[in-house]
């Protein structure tokens, strides 16, 4: 991992991250399904279950690092019929792919795509009822800035929900998962996507990401109340929820 660390450092983390997602954009959904055996879909379902937007109220979601729109699609199906969403992502290629993916969906008319950085969101204060970030925040170099920005753009009473890889709290699962991430994930990347580096980065970014308790503390530091988390799949992923009062 040392040579990858060096490359990330010399390129600059955000530039390196952008090059990763620009490279994988067209194969992103396929690789997600292959690497997780489809489990990422269940994790995203669990995210929307906890967010629980009301069917009888129209609301606006800001889906940051929204990529190909999986969270947005689920939100719009669960929320009031007049609800809308903005997918904000730093990568033009991921946005293009998201647009292509959503073109076939009836939700397309309710979605706007905005290219932007989670650390400096191009939106006014107190604009949104919901903010989501799924498998996105670990890619943001300054996590605290992203949380501060989430707090800023939410309306009072607004809800923050983050879905992210986290720390496994089951010892045997931990060892198995480490083997899988160190060996199977980069090999799959090499064979299916023809490039192991983005998938080595995936493993690196998960290892370096703050654990459940630390992320919850950072949310409180940003100003969120009622900060709670739920482990999914033994802590392979976790949901963090908070409210702006
Ligand atoms: C692993 S994908 C997740 C996509 C989608 N949310 C999902 O769950 O399938 C991570 C996304 O984060 C985006 N991203 C990385 N750094 C970002 C930043 N600083 N601001 C906004 N988006 C960012 C990438 O371009 C990429 O689309």
Coordinates of C-alpha atoms and ligand atoms in Angstrom, one line a residue:
X1 CA 0.0 0.0 0.0
X2 CA 3.0 2.3 0.5
X3 CA 3.4 3.1 -3.2
X4 CA -0.3 3.9 -3.5
X5 CA 0.0 6.2 -0.5
X6 CA 2.9 8.0 -2.1
X7 CA 1.0 8.4 -5.4
X8 CA -2.1 9.8 -3.5
X9 CA 0.1 12.2 -1.6
X10 CA 2.0 13.5 -4.7
X11 CA -1.1 13.8 -6.8
X12 CA -3.2 15.5 -4.1
X13 CA -5.9 13.4 -2.6
X14 CA -9.0 15.0 -4.3
X15 CA -7.3 15.0 -7.7
X16 CA -6.4 11.3 -7.2
X17 CA -10.0 10.5 -6.1
X18 CA -11.4 12.3 -9.1
X19 CA -9.1 10.4 -11.5
X20 CA -10.3 7.1 -9.9
X21 CA -14.0 7.9 -10.4
X22 CA -13.5 9.3 -13.8
X23 CA -11.8 6.0 -14.7
X24 CA -14.4 3.7 -13.3
X25 CA -17.6 5.7 -14.0
X26 CA -19.0 3.5 -16.8
X27 CA -18.3 0.3 -14.9
X28 CA -19.2 1.6 -11.5
X29 CA -22.6 0.0 -11.1
X30 CA -21.4 -3.4 -12.4
X31 CA -18.4 -3.5 -10.1
X32 CA -20.5 -2.5 -7.2
X33 CA -22.8 -5.5 -7.8
X34 CA -19.9 -7.9 -8.4
X35 CA -17.8 -6.9 -5.4
X36 CA -20.7 -6.8 -2.9
X37 CA -22.7 -9.7 -4.4
X38 CA -25.5 -7.2 -4.7
X39 CA -25.5 -6.4 -0.9
X40 CA -24.9 -2.7 -1.6
X41 CA -28.5 -2.5 -2.8
X42 CA -29.8 -3.9 0.6
X43 CA -27.6 -1.4 2.4
X44 CA -29.0 1.5 0.4
X45 CA -32.6 0.2 1.1
X46 CA -31.7 0.2 4.8
X47 CA -30.5 3.8 4.4
X48 CA -33.9 4.9 3.0
X49 CA -35.8 2.8 5.5
X50 CA -34.1 4.8 8.3
X51 CA -34.5 8.1 6.6
X52 CA -38.2 7.3 6.2
X53 CA -39.4 10.3 4.2
X54 CA -43.2 10.7 4.5
X55 CA -45.3 9.7 1.5
X56 CA -47.7 12.5 2.3
X57 CA -45.1 15.3 2.4
X58 CA -43.1 16.7 -0.6
X59 CA -39.5 17.3 0.3
X60 CA -36.2 18.1 -1.3
X61 CA -33.2 15.8 -1.0
X62 CA -29.6 16.8 -1.5
X63 CA -27.7 13.6 -2.4
X64 CA -24.0 14.5 -2.1
X65 CA -21.5 12.3 -3.9
X66 CA -24.7 10.9 -5.4
X67 CA -22.9 9.2 -8.3
X68 CA -25.2 7.1 -10.4
X69 CA -28.2 8.0 -8.3
X70 CA -29.0 4.8 -6.3
X71 CA -30.0 6.8 -3.2
X72 CA -31.9 9.4 -5.1
X73 CA -34.0 6.8 -6.9
X74 CA -34.9 5.1 -3.7
X75 CA -35.7 8.4 -2.0
X76 CA -38.0 9.5 -4.7
X77 CA -39.9 6.2 -4.7
X78 CA -40.4 6.5 -0.9
X79 CA -41.2 10.2 -0.6
X80 CA -44.2 12.3 -1.5
X81 CA -45.1 12.4 -5.2
X82 CA -44.0 16.0 -5.6
X83 CA -40.6 15.5 -4.0
X84 CA -37.4 16.4 -5.8
X85 CA -33.7 15.7 -5.5
X86 CA -30.4 17.2 -6.4
X87 CA -27.5 14.8 -7.1
X88 CA -24.3 16.7 -6.4
X89 CA -21.0 15.0 -7.3
X90 CA -17.5 16.3 -8.0
X91 CA -17.0 14.0 -10.9
X92 CA -18.4 15.0 -14.3
X93 CA -18.0 11.4 -15.5
X94 CA -20.1 10.0 -12.6
X95 CA -22.7 12.7 -13.2
X96 CA -22.8 11.8 -16.9
X97 CA -23.3 8.1 -16.0
X98 CA -25.9 9.0 -13.5
X99 CA -27.9 11.0 -16.1
X100 CA -27.6 8.0 -18.5
X101 CA -28.8 5.6 -15.8
X102 CA -31.8 7.8 -14.8
X103 CA -32.8 8.6 -18.3
X104 CA -34.9 5.4 -18.4
X105 CA -36.5 6.1 -15.0
X106 CA -39.7 8.1 -14.5
X107 CA -38.0 9.9 -11.6
X108 CA -35.6 11.8 -14.1
X109 CA -37.9 14.9 -14.2
X110 CA -37.6 15.3 -10.5
X111 CA -33.8 15.2 -10.4
X112 CA -31.2 18.0 -11.0
X113 CA -27.5 17.2 -11.4
X114 CA -25.0 19.7 -10.0
X115 CA -21.2 19.3 -10.2
X116 CA -19.8 20.4 -6.8
X117 CA -17.5 19.6 -3.9
X118 CA -18.9 18.3 -0.6
X119 CA -16.4 20.6 1.2
X120 CA -17.8 23.7 -0.4
X121 CA -21.4 23.1 -1.5
X122 CA -22.7 25.5 -4.2
X123 CA -26.1 25.9 -2.3
X124 CA -27.5 28.5 0.0
X125 CA -27.9 28.0 3.8
X126 CA -31.0 26.2 5.1
X127 CA -32.1 24.9 1.7
X128 CA -32.9 21.2 2.1
X129 CA -35.0 18.9 4.3
X130 CA -32.8 15.9 3.7
X131 CA -29.0 15.4 3.1
X132 CA -27.6 12.0 2.2
X133 CA -24.1 10.9 1.4
X134 CA -23.6 7.2 0.6
X135 CA -20.2 5.7 0.2
X136 CA -19.0 9.2 -0.5
X137 CA -17.7 10.9 2.6
X138 CA -14.6 8.7 2.9
X139 CA -13.5 10.1 -0.4
X140 CA -13.6 13.7 0.8
X141 CA -10.2 14.8 2.0
X142 CA -11.6 17.1 4.7
X143 CA -14.4 15.1 6.3
X144 CA -15.1 17.8 9.0
X145 CA -15.7 20.4 6.3
X146 CA -18.2 18.2 4.5
X147 CA -20.1 17.7 7.8
X148 CA -20.0 21.4 8.5
X149 CA -21.4 22.1 5.0
X150 CA -24.1 19.4 5.4
X151 CA -25.2 21.2 8.6
X152 CA -25.2 24.6 6.8
X153 CA -27.4 23.6 3.9
X154 CA -30.0 21.7 5.9
X155 CA -33.1 23.5 7.1
X156 CA -33.8 23.5 10.9
X157 CA -35.4 20.2 11.5
X158 CA -33.6 18.7 8.5
X159 CA -32.1 15.3 8.6
X160 CA -28.6 14.1 7.7
X161 CA -27.9 10.5 6.8
X162 CA -24.6 8.9 5.9
X163 CA -24.0 5.4 4.6
X164 CA -20.3 4.4 4.7
X165 CA -18.0 1.5 5.1
X166 CA -17.0 1.2 8.8
X167 CA -15.3 -0.9 11.4
X168 CA -16.3 -4.6 11.7
X169 CA -17.2 -5.6 15.3
X170 CA -17.2 -9.4 14.7
X171 CA -13.7 -10.8 15.1
X172 CA -13.8 -13.7 12.6
X173 CA -15.7 -11.6 10.0
X174 CA -13.0 -9.0 10.4
X175 CA -10.2 -11.5 9.4
X176 CA -12.2 -12.9 6.5
X177 CA -13.1 -9.4 5.2
X178 CA -9.5 -8.3 5.4
X179 CA -8.5 -11.3 3.1
X180 CA -11.3 -10.4 0.8
X181 CA -10.4 -6.7 0.5
X182 CA -6.7 -7.2 0.2
X183 CA -6.8 -10.0 -2.4
X184 CA -10.2 -10.5 -4.0
X185 CA -11.2 -6.9 -4.6
X186 CA -8.1 -5.7 -6.5
X187 CA -8.1 -9.0 -8.5
X188 CA -11.7 -8.4 -9.5
X189 CA -10.9 -4.9 -10.4
X190 CA -8.0 -6.1 -12.6
X191 CA -10.0 -8.8 -14.3
X192 CA -13.4 -7.0 -14.8
X193 CA -12.4 -3.4 -15.0
X194 CA -8.9 -4.0 -16.3
X195 CA -7.4 -1.8 -13.6
X196 CA -6.6 -2.8 -10.0
X197 CA -5.5 0.6 -8.7
X198 CA -9.0 2.1 -8.2
X199 CA -9.9 -1.0 -6.2
X200 CA -6.7 -0.8 -4.1
X201 CA -7.7 2.8 -3.4
X202 CA -11.2 1.6 -2.3
X203 CA -9.5 -0.7 0.3
X204 CA -7.1 2.1 1.4
X205 CA -9.9 4.6 1.8
X206 CA -12.0 2.2 4.0
X207 CA -9.0 1.4 6.2
X208 CA -8.3 5.1 6.9
X209 CA -11.9 6.2 7.5
X210 CA -12.8 7.1 11.1
X211 CA -14.7 4.4 13.1
X212 CA -18.4 4.7 14.0
X213 CA -17.8 6.6 17.3
X214 CA -15.3 9.0 15.8
X215 CA -17.6 9.9 12.9
X216 CA -20.5 10.4 15.4
X217 CA -18.3 12.8 17.4
X218 CA -17.4 14.7 14.2
X219 CA -21.1 15.1 13.4
X220 CA -21.7 16.5 16.9
X221 CA -18.9 18.9 16.3
X222 CA -20.6 20.1 13.1
X223 CA -23.7 20.9 15.3
X224 CA -25.9 17.9 14.7
X225 CA -28.2 16.7 17.5
X226 CA -29.7 13.2 18.1
X227 CA -26.6 11.7 16.5
X228 CA -27.0 7.9 16.3
X229 CA -25.5 5.1 14.3
X230 CA -26.5 1.6 13.2
X231 CA -24.1 -1.1 12.1
X232 CA -25.0 -3.0 9.0
X233 CA -23.5 -6.4 8.0
X234 CA -21.6 -6.6 11.3
X235 CA -20.1 -3.2 10.9
X236 CA -18.8 -3.6 7.3
X237 CA -21.0 -0.6 6.7
X238 CA -22.7 1.8 9.1
X239 CA -25.5 4.4 8.9
X240 CA -25.1 7.7 10.8
X241 CA -28.0 9.9 11.4
X242 CA -28.3 13.4 12.8
X243 CA -30.8 16.3 13.0
X244 CA -30.3 20.0 12.6
X245 CA -32.3 21.7 15.4
Ligands
LIG1 C1 -18.3 5.3 -4.2 S1 -19.1 6.5 -5.1 C2 -20.7 6.5 -4.4 C3 -21.8 6.9 -5.4 C4 -23.2 6.7 -4.8 N1 -23.5 7.5 -3.7 C5 -23.5 5.2 -4.4 O1 -23.7 5.0 -3.3 O2 -23.4 4.4 -5.3 C6 -18.3 7.9 -4.5 C7 -18.7 9.2 -5.2 O3 -18.1 10.3 -4.4 C8 -17.8 11.3 -5.4 N2 -16.9 12.3 -4.7 C9 -15.6 12.1 -4.3 N3 -15.1 13.2 -3.7 C10 -16.1 14.1 -3.7 C11 -16.3 15.4 -3.2 N4 -15.2 16.0 -2.5 N5 -17.4 16.1 -3.3 C12 -18.5 15.4 -3.9 N6 -18.4 14.2 -4.4 C13 -17.3 13.5 -4.3 C14 -17.2 10.5 -6.5 O4 -17.1 11.3 -7.7 C15 -18.1 9.4 -6.6 O5 -19.2 9.6 -7.5

